[in-house]
Structure formats: C-alpha cells, structure tokens
Amino acid sequence: MPRHLPGELRFGASTTTPYRPVGFHGKVSRHCPVDPKPDIVFNAIPAPIEHTNLPLGATIYAMIVYRMNRPAYSPPQFLLVGRPSGRQGSRGHPRFRAKSEPSGIGRMQMAVNSTVALVTGASRGAGRGIARALGAHGCTVYVTGRTLNPGDAEVPGTIHATALEVTEAGGNGIAVQCDHGDDQQVKALIDRIIEEQGRLDILINNACYQSHAISAPGQFWEKPLEIAEMMNVGLRSGFVASWYAAPHMVKQDKGLVLFTSSPGANHYCFGPCYGAQKAGVDKMAHDMGIDFADSGSHVAAASIWMGPLTTERLLEMMEAAPDKFGHLEGKLESTEYTGHVAWAMFNDPRMMERWNGKVVIGAEVGREYEIKDRGGNYPLSVRRTTDTPTPEFAAYKVK
C-alpha cells in the first residue's frame, strides 16, 4: 500500500482522491488512515485536465499530511441508482446507474459542487458515515465533535479522521472541534461556516451524548444520572444548531435540516432517556417544518429513522453480548446510507411537499429513490423489523 512521507507535498491527480461522476458511489480504492491526525490539509478540488477548460494551476491538488501512520480505511461497496434530481448542470445527468468500478486516474471525474453541509457529532458512528457519503457527492462538509486525538473517547474516531475521509471521498472535509452543549461554540461554528462559505445548505443534527451506561443492564434509576445529558446534547443541542442555522437557510431560500433518529422514539429502547430524546427530535422536526412552511421558504425539516448501523459502538456491543445483539448479524445498515438519502432528499424538486415536517424511515425513502446499500441490497425497513410505525401528528395548530 502506498505510504506518504511526513510533510510530503503531492501535486497533480492524486491516487487517494478518486474522480467520480455526480452521485456516483461505487467501489472506491483510497488510502485513508483511520486516525491520521493531520496538522495541515490544503485541498483545491481537482479535475482531470482532459475534463476541464481551467488553467493547469486550477487543477492542482496539494495536500500536506503529517503523521499518516495508521491502518487504511476500506470503504464499503455501494450500488446507487438515481432518479431525476431536479439539479443538473455541474451535478451531472439527472438519470444515472453507477455500478462498482475500479478507481483510477481519468476513469472518474470529480463532481464540482457548491453545496455546504454541516454534520454534527461526526467523530464516529452515523455522523462519520453521513459525512463521508456527502463528501462522495462533492459537498464541502464541516464535521464537528470533541475528539481530536485517538484514545480521547471510549470509542475510536476523531474529527480529523472523518474530515480527511470526506476529502478522500471527493468532497472537502473541514474538522471543527465543537462541544454542542455550549451554545456559544455552536454560534461560533455557524458564524464561521457563513463567513467562509457564504451559505449552509444541509444541517444534519446528529450530535448526541453517548455512553456505554445508556445500554447497560438495569432500570433507569440503576443507571448513572449522567445519561440524562442526552436531553442536552441530543435534544436541546439540535434545536440550538437549527436556531442559528435557520435564518441563513431562509434567507437563501433553500435548505434541509435533518435530525437522525430511530424507532426507539416509538418503542422501548434502553430506557426513558433514549426514548425521550428520539421522540423529542421527531416532534421538533415536525414543528420546525410548520414554521419553515409558514415563512414561505423552501427550507425543509425532517427526522429520519435509521436502522441498526455498522457503527463502532454497536459492533462492540454485538461482540460483547452476542446473546442480546447477535440477531443483528448480517442485517446492519451502513453508516453512509443515510447520507446518500439526505442528498437525494435535498435535491428533490418536491422536497417541501414530500418531506417537510415528516418523520421518515431512511430505508423506505432510499427505496423510493432506488438507493441501494452495500452488496446491491436495500436495507430492511425498521417498520418491518420492529413492527413500529412512524408517528402521525395532528393537523391542529395553535400559533
């Protein structure tokens, strides 16, 4: 496997940055350390010279990466079949079928994309996968979290590793350390994005307090009181990020605010803290959707139920307690899948009509857009696997 020396400066088309048609998420070979701890990453989005009329200097890809000394990340294989997106031009043909192909210089073209996304809680887990997926569609993705260095958290993953993976996938990953329990840090984050990019198109509210104590055996009063932090980082934090982002999205008259959730909002799962946080973001998305619609803007809010995912934490739980979680073997949804679904929702000309104020199941929305997960299969809907319907909120309104 190619390795790059500390401080090495690489020009031209990089073997670590595959070119791809818009929306393509096939099998991609890339050399991406899991925890590279980059000191400096400078990325000018590349394109093969034969596919651009820009000067040579505009096609230069330069990256300085220090201490890249950890094992490579091998991305999963996807099959993505797209429907008309309503956004064409630089985003490619509205109808495409991209099967897995070997990557290589000149075989795929980098998507030129001005979409700016923020994925909160992206050091690991669902946020990490969602960020990677949006990067594969050419987005500039701000990834937030608190973990800077490997070993700082009980589960592996850092914001720097995720940001680099976004860039390697074809986007522009920007890591920002942010404690989403601190309103001023969230304000500074949104201000920075607007200052640097001039807009924010997609907000994925994924940050949530996580601890092994949440899934520990016992009744709620037998677990540490610290698990109530889910009401702060997980529920309140999503409102705060949306509160700061909403005025900018409304002003630009386009945006998507998406909360990550689960059927635990509607059935017992790990106790009242977990359930209340998931149910809370579902209702929050619904009510935000009403406010966005009443403003006359084309900004949508929705909550998306993910299935059991290939997260570091769940894989650890399955290994530690096979009698409790072993039935999930072979039935996990990839962490990237929700990111591809979010991209399709954002680019749907009927986004407001179809998704605003709704609680949706990612596997079902993905099937509507014909987005397949690894191995060319559709993920199982949690409606089927848990016999749990999404909530329906009354139309009555007091305002």
Coordinates of C-alpha atoms in Angstrom, one line a residue:
M1 CA 0.0 0.0 0.0
P2 CA 1.4 3.4 -0.9
R3 CA 2.6 5.5 2.0
H4 CA 3.3 9.2 2.1
L5 CA 6.3 10.6 3.9
P6 CA 5.7 13.1 6.7
G7 CA 5.5 16.5 5.2
E8 CA 5.4 15.2 1.6
L9 CA 3.8 17.6 -0.9
R10 CA 1.9 16.0 -3.7
F11 CA 0.8 17.7 -6.9
G12 CA -1.5 16.7 -9.7
A13 CA -4.0 14.0 -9.7
S14 CA -3.8 12.0 -6.5
T15 CA -4.3 8.3 -6.3
T16 CA -6.0 8.9 -2.9
T17 CA -8.7 11.2 -4.5
P18 CA -10.8 9.3 -6.9
Y19 CA -12.7 11.1 -9.7
R20 CA -16.4 10.2 -10.0
P21 CA -19.5 11.3 -11.9
V22 CA -22.0 13.2 -9.8
G23 CA -23.9 10.9 -7.5
F24 CA -21.6 8.0 -8.1
H25 CA -20.8 6.0 -5.0
G26 CA -19.3 2.8 -6.4
K27 CA -16.4 0.9 -5.1
V28 CA -13.6 3.3 -4.5
S29 CA -10.0 2.5 -3.6
R30 CA -8.5 5.1 -1.4
H31 CA -5.7 5.1 1.2
C32 CA -7.2 6.8 4.2
P33 CA -5.7 6.4 7.7
V34 CA -8.3 5.8 10.3
D35 CA -6.8 8.4 12.7
P36 CA -4.3 10.4 10.6
K37 CA -4.2 13.4 12.9
P38 CA -3.4 15.8 10.1
D39 CA -1.7 19.0 11.1
I40 CA -2.4 20.7 7.7
V41 CA -4.7 19.7 4.9
F42 CA -5.0 22.1 2.0
N43 CA -7.4 20.9 -0.7
A44 CA -8.1 22.6 -4.0
I45 CA -10.8 20.4 -5.7
P46 CA -9.1 18.6 -8.6
A47 CA -10.4 17.6 -12.0
P48 CA -8.6 15.6 -14.8
I49 CA -7.0 18.0 -17.2
E50 CA -8.9 16.4 -20.2
H51 CA -12.2 17.2 -18.5
T52 CA -11.7 20.9 -17.7
N53 CA -11.1 24.1 -19.5
L54 CA -9.5 25.7 -16.4
P55 CA -5.8 26.6 -16.4
L56 CA -3.4 24.0 -15.3
G57 CA -2.9 25.7 -11.9
A58 CA -6.6 25.3 -11.1
T59 CA -6.3 21.5 -11.4
I60 CA -3.6 21.2 -8.9
Y61 CA -4.3 19.1 -5.9
A62 CA -2.0 19.8 -3.0
M63 CA -2.1 18.1 0.3
I64 CA 0.3 18.1 3.3
V65 CA -0.4 15.4 5.8
Y66 CA 1.7 14.7 8.8
R67 CA 1.9 11.5 10.8
M68 CA -0.1 9.4 8.5
N69 CA 0.9 6.1 10.2
R70 CA -2.3 4.2 10.9
P71 CA -4.1 1.4 9.0
A72 CA -6.0 2.2 5.9
Y73 CA -9.8 2.6 5.8
S74 CA -11.5 0.4 3.3
P75 CA -14.9 1.8 2.3
P76 CA -17.9 -0.4 1.7
Q77 CA -19.2 -1.1 -1.8
F78 CA -22.4 0.6 -2.9
L79 CA -24.8 0.5 -5.8
L80 CA -26.6 3.8 -6.3
V81 CA -29.4 4.2 -8.8
G82 CA -30.6 7.7 -9.1
R83 CA -33.8 9.3 -10.1
P84 CA -34.2 12.7 -11.7
S85 CA -32.7 15.1 -9.2
G86 CA -34.0 18.5 -10.4
R87 CA -30.5 19.9 -10.0
Q88 CA -28.5 19.3 -13.2
G89 CA -25.6 21.2 -14.8
S90 CA -22.5 20.6 -12.8
R91 CA -24.2 17.9 -10.8
G92 CA -24.4 15.6 -13.8
H93 CA -27.1 13.9 -15.8
P94 CA -30.4 13.5 -13.8
R95 CA -30.6 9.8 -14.6
F96 CA -27.7 7.5 -13.9
R97 CA -26.8 4.0 -12.9
A98 CA -23.4 3.7 -11.5
K99 CA -22.1 0.2 -10.6
S100 CA -18.9 -0.5 -8.8
E101 CA -15.8 0.0 -10.9
P102 CA -12.1 0.2 -10.1
S103 CA -10.9 3.7 -9.4
G104 CA -8.1 5.2 -11.4
I105 CA -6.7 8.3 -12.9
G106 CA -9.1 9.7 -15.5
R107 CA -11.7 7.0 -15.0
M108 CA -13.9 9.1 -12.9
Q109 CA -14.5 12.9 -12.7
M110 CA -14.7 14.9 -9.5
A111 CA -18.1 16.4 -9.0
V112 CA -18.0 20.2 -8.9
N113 CA -20.4 21.1 -6.2
S114 CA -21.0 24.2 -4.2
T115 CA -23.3 22.5 -1.6
V116 CA -22.2 23.2 2.0
A117 CA -23.2 20.7 4.7
L118 CA -22.7 20.5 8.5
V119 CA -22.8 17.1 10.2
T120 CA -22.7 17.4 14.0
G121 CA -21.3 14.5 16.1
A122 CA -19.2 13.2 13.2
S123 CA -16.1 11.8 15.0
R124 CA -17.5 8.3 14.6
G125 CA -20.7 6.4 14.1
A126 CA -23.6 7.6 12.0
G127 CA -22.2 11.1 11.7
R128 CA -18.9 9.9 10.3
G129 CA -20.7 7.8 7.7
I130 CA -23.1 10.5 6.7
A131 CA -20.3 13.0 6.3
R132 CA -18.3 10.5 4.1
A133 CA -21.4 10.0 1.9
L134 CA -22.0 13.7 1.4
G135 CA -18.3 14.1 0.5
A136 CA -18.8 11.4 -2.1
H137 CA -21.3 13.8 -3.7
G138 CA -18.7 16.6 -3.8
C139 CA -20.0 18.6 -0.9
T140 CA -18.0 20.8 1.4
V141 CA -18.7 19.1 4.8
Y142 CA -18.0 20.6 8.2
V143 CA -17.7 17.8 10.7
T144 CA -17.9 18.5 14.4
G145 CA -17.2 16.7 17.6
R146 CA -15.0 16.9 20.6
T147 CA -12.4 14.2 19.9
L148 CA -9.2 15.5 18.5
N149 CA -6.8 12.6 19.3
P150 CA -7.2 8.8 19.2
G151 CA -7.8 7.4 22.6
D152 CA -9.6 10.5 23.9
A153 CA -13.0 8.8 23.9
E154 CA -14.3 5.4 24.9
V155 CA -14.9 4.5 21.2
P156 CA -12.4 5.1 18.4
G157 CA -12.7 8.0 16.0
T158 CA -11.7 11.7 15.6
I159 CA -13.0 14.7 13.7
H160 CA -9.7 14.9 11.8
A161 CA -10.0 11.4 10.6
T162 CA -13.6 12.0 9.4
A163 CA -12.7 15.2 7.7
L164 CA -9.9 13.5 5.8
E165 CA -12.2 10.7 4.8
V166 CA -14.6 13.3 3.4
T167 CA -11.9 14.8 1.3
E168 CA -10.7 11.4 0.1
A169 CA -14.2 10.5 -0.9
G170 CA -14.3 13.5 -3.3
G171 CA -15.5 16.4 -1.2
N172 CA -13.9 19.0 1.1
G173 CA -13.8 17.9 4.7
I174 CA -13.3 20.6 7.4
A175 CA -12.9 19.5 11.0
V176 CA -14.1 21.8 13.8
Q177 CA -13.9 20.9 17.4
C178 CA -17.3 21.9 19.0
D179 CA -19.0 21.0 22.2
H180 CA -22.7 21.1 21.3
G181 CA -23.6 21.5 24.9
D182 CA -22.1 25.0 24.7
D183 CA -24.4 27.5 22.8
Q184 CA -21.6 30.0 22.2
Q185 CA -19.4 27.3 20.5
V186 CA -22.4 26.4 18.2
K187 CA -22.9 30.1 17.4
A188 CA -19.2 30.5 16.5
L189 CA -19.4 27.4 14.3
I190 CA -22.4 28.6 12.3
D191 CA -20.8 32.1 12.0
R192 CA -17.6 30.5 10.7
I193 CA -19.4 28.5 8.1
I194 CA -21.3 31.5 6.8
E195 CA -18.1 33.6 6.8
E196 CA -16.1 31.0 4.9
Q197 CA -18.7 29.6 2.6
G198 CA -21.5 32.3 2.4
R199 CA -24.2 29.7 2.9
L200 CA -25.3 26.5 4.7
D201 CA -27.4 24.1 2.7
I202 CA -27.7 20.9 4.7
L203 CA -27.7 20.6 8.5
I204 CA -27.5 17.1 9.9
N205 CA -28.3 17.2 13.6
N206 CA -26.6 14.0 14.8
A207 CA -24.6 15.0 17.9
C208 CA -25.9 13.2 20.9
Y209 CA -24.4 12.2 24.2
Q210 CA -23.3 8.6 24.1
S211 CA -22.1 6.3 26.8
H212 CA -22.0 2.5 27.4
A213 CA -24.1 3.3 30.5
I214 CA -27.1 4.0 28.3
S215 CA -27.4 0.4 27.2
A216 CA -26.2 -1.1 30.4
P217 CA -28.4 -3.6 32.2
G218 CA -30.8 -2.3 34.8
Q219 CA -33.8 0.0 35.3
F220 CA -33.4 3.7 34.7
W221 CA -32.8 4.6 38.3
E222 CA -30.0 2.0 38.5
K223 CA -28.0 3.7 35.7
P224 CA -25.8 6.8 36.2
L225 CA -27.7 10.1 36.2
E226 CA -25.2 11.3 33.6
I227 CA -27.3 9.6 30.9
A228 CA -29.8 12.5 31.2
E229 CA -27.2 14.5 29.3
M230 CA -29.0 13.1 26.2
M231 CA -31.6 15.8 26.8
N232 CA -29.0 18.4 26.5
V233 CA -26.6 17.1 23.8
G234 CA -29.0 15.3 21.5
L235 CA -32.3 17.2 22.0
R236 CA -31.6 20.8 23.0
S237 CA -28.4 20.9 21.0
G238 CA -30.3 20.1 17.8
F239 CA -32.7 23.0 18.5
V240 CA -29.8 25.4 19.1
A241 CA -27.9 24.4 15.9
S242 CA -31.1 24.8 13.9
W243 CA -31.9 28.1 15.6
Y244 CA -28.6 29.6 14.5
A245 CA -28.7 28.0 11.0
A246 CA -32.4 28.7 10.1
P247 CA -32.1 32.5 9.4
H248 CA -29.3 31.8 6.9
M249 CA -31.2 29.0 5.2
V250 CA -34.4 31.0 5.0
K251 CA -32.5 34.0 3.5
Q252 CA -31.0 31.8 0.8
D253 CA -34.4 30.2 0.3
K254 CA -33.1 26.6 0.2
G255 CA -32.0 24.2 2.9
L256 CA -32.6 20.9 4.7
V257 CA -32.5 20.4 8.4
L258 CA -32.4 16.6 9.2
F259 CA -32.4 15.0 12.6
T260 CA -31.1 11.5 13.0
S261 CA -33.5 9.3 15.0
S262 CA -34.7 5.8 15.4
P263 CA -37.8 3.7 16.1
G264 CA -36.7 3.9 19.8
A265 CA -38.8 7.0 19.7
N266 CA -41.9 4.9 19.5
H267 CA -40.9 1.6 21.3
Y268 CA -39.0 0.9 24.4
C269 CA -35.2 1.1 23.8
F270 CA -32.6 1.5 26.5
G271 CA -34.9 3.4 28.8
P272 CA -36.7 6.7 29.1
C273 CA -33.7 9.0 28.3
Y274 CA -33.0 7.4 25.0
G275 CA -36.7 7.2 24.0
A276 CA -37.5 10.8 25.0
Q277 CA -34.5 12.2 23.0
K278 CA -35.6 10.3 19.9
A279 CA -39.3 11.2 20.3
G280 CA -38.2 14.8 21.0
V281 CA -36.3 15.3 17.8
D282 CA -39.1 13.7 15.8
K283 CA -41.6 16.3 17.2
M284 CA -39.1 19.1 16.8
A285 CA -38.6 18.3 13.1
H286 CA -42.4 18.4 12.6
D287 CA -42.9 21.7 14.3
M288 CA -39.8 23.3 12.6
G289 CA -41.3 22.2 9.3
I290 CA -44.5 24.1 10.1
D291 CA -42.5 27.2 10.9
F292 CA -40.5 26.9 7.7
A293 CA -43.6 26.4 5.6
D294 CA -45.3 29.3 7.3
S295 CA -42.3 31.5 6.4
G296 CA -42.8 30.7 2.7
S297 CA -39.3 29.5 2.4
H298 CA -38.0 26.4 0.6
V299 CA -36.4 25.0 3.7
A300 CA -37.4 21.6 5.0
A301 CA -37.1 19.9 8.4
A302 CA -37.4 16.2 8.8
S303 CA -36.4 13.4 11.2
I304 CA -35.1 10.2 9.8
W305 CA -35.2 6.8 11.4
M306 CA -32.1 4.8 10.8
G307 CA -31.9 1.1 11.2
P308 CA -29.2 -0.7 13.3
L309 CA -26.0 0.6 11.9
T310 CA -22.4 -0.5 11.3
T311 CA -21.2 1.9 14.0
E312 CA -18.1 1.2 16.1
R313 CA -20.3 1.2 19.2
L314 CA -22.9 -1.3 18.0
L315 CA -20.2 -3.6 16.6
E316 CA -18.6 -3.6 20.0
M317 CA -22.0 -4.4 21.7
M318 CA -22.6 -7.2 19.3
E319 CA -19.3 -8.7 20.1
A320 CA -19.6 -8.3 23.8
A321 CA -23.2 -9.5 24.1
P322 CA -24.0 -11.9 21.2
D323 CA -27.0 -13.3 23.0
K324 CA -28.6 -9.9 23.1
F325 CA -27.5 -8.4 19.7
G326 CA -26.4 -11.4 17.7
H327 CA -29.7 -11.4 15.7
L328 CA -28.5 -8.3 14.0
E329 CA -25.7 -10.1 12.3
G330 CA -26.0 -9.5 8.5
K331 CA -28.8 -7.0 8.9
L332 CA -27.0 -3.8 9.6
E333 CA -27.4 -0.7 7.6
S334 CA -24.2 1.1 6.6
T335 CA -23.5 4.4 8.3
E336 CA -23.1 6.0 4.9
Y337 CA -26.6 5.1 3.7
T338 CA -28.4 8.0 5.5
G339 CA -26.0 10.5 3.9
H340 CA -27.0 9.3 0.4
V341 CA -30.7 9.5 1.3
A342 CA -30.2 13.0 2.7
W343 CA -28.5 14.1 -0.6
A344 CA -31.5 12.7 -2.6
M345 CA -34.0 14.5 -0.4
F346 CA -32.2 17.8 -0.6
N347 CA -32.1 17.6 -4.4
D348 CA -35.7 16.5 -4.9
P349 CA -37.7 19.4 -6.5
R350 CA -40.6 18.2 -4.4
M351 CA -38.6 18.3 -1.1
M352 CA -41.1 20.5 0.7
E353 CA -44.2 18.6 -0.3
R354 CA -42.7 15.1 0.3
W355 CA -40.5 15.5 3.4
N356 CA -41.0 18.8 5.3
G357 CA -42.2 18.2 8.8
K358 CA -42.2 14.4 8.4
V359 CA -40.7 11.6 10.3
V360 CA -39.4 9.1 7.7
I361 CA -37.7 5.8 7.7
G362 CA -34.4 6.0 5.8
A363 CA -34.6 2.6 4.3
E364 CA -38.0 3.4 2.8
V365 CA -37.0 6.8 1.5
G366 CA -33.9 5.2 0.0
R367 CA -36.0 2.6 -1.8
E368 CA -38.2 5.4 -3.3
Y369 CA -35.0 6.9 -4.7
E370 CA -33.7 3.5 -5.7
I371 CA -30.6 3.9 -3.5
K372 CA -29.1 0.5 -2.6
D373 CA -26.7 -0.2 0.2
R374 CA -23.6 -2.4 0.2
G375 CA -23.8 -5.5 -1.9
G376 CA -26.5 -4.0 -4.0
N377 CA -29.3 -4.6 -1.5
Y378 CA -31.9 -2.4 0.0
P379 CA -31.7 -2.1 3.8
L380 CA -34.5 -3.6 5.8
S381 CA -37.1 -1.1 7.0
V382 CA -37.4 -0.8 10.8
R383 CA -41.1 -0.6 10.3
R384 CA -40.9 -4.3 9.4
T385 CA -38.1 -5.4 11.7
T386 CA -39.6 -3.8 14.8
D387 CA -43.3 -3.6 13.9
T388 CA -43.1 0.1 14.7
P389 CA -44.9 2.8 12.7
T390 CA -43.7 6.4 12.4
P391 CA -45.7 8.9 14.4
E392 CA -48.6 10.9 12.9
F393 CA -49.0 14.4 14.3
A394 CA -52.4 16.2 14.4
A395 CA -53.0 18.9 11.9
Y396 CA -54.5 21.2 14.6
K397 CA -52.3 24.2 15.1
V398 CA -52.1 26.9 17.8
K399 CA -49.8 29.8 16.8

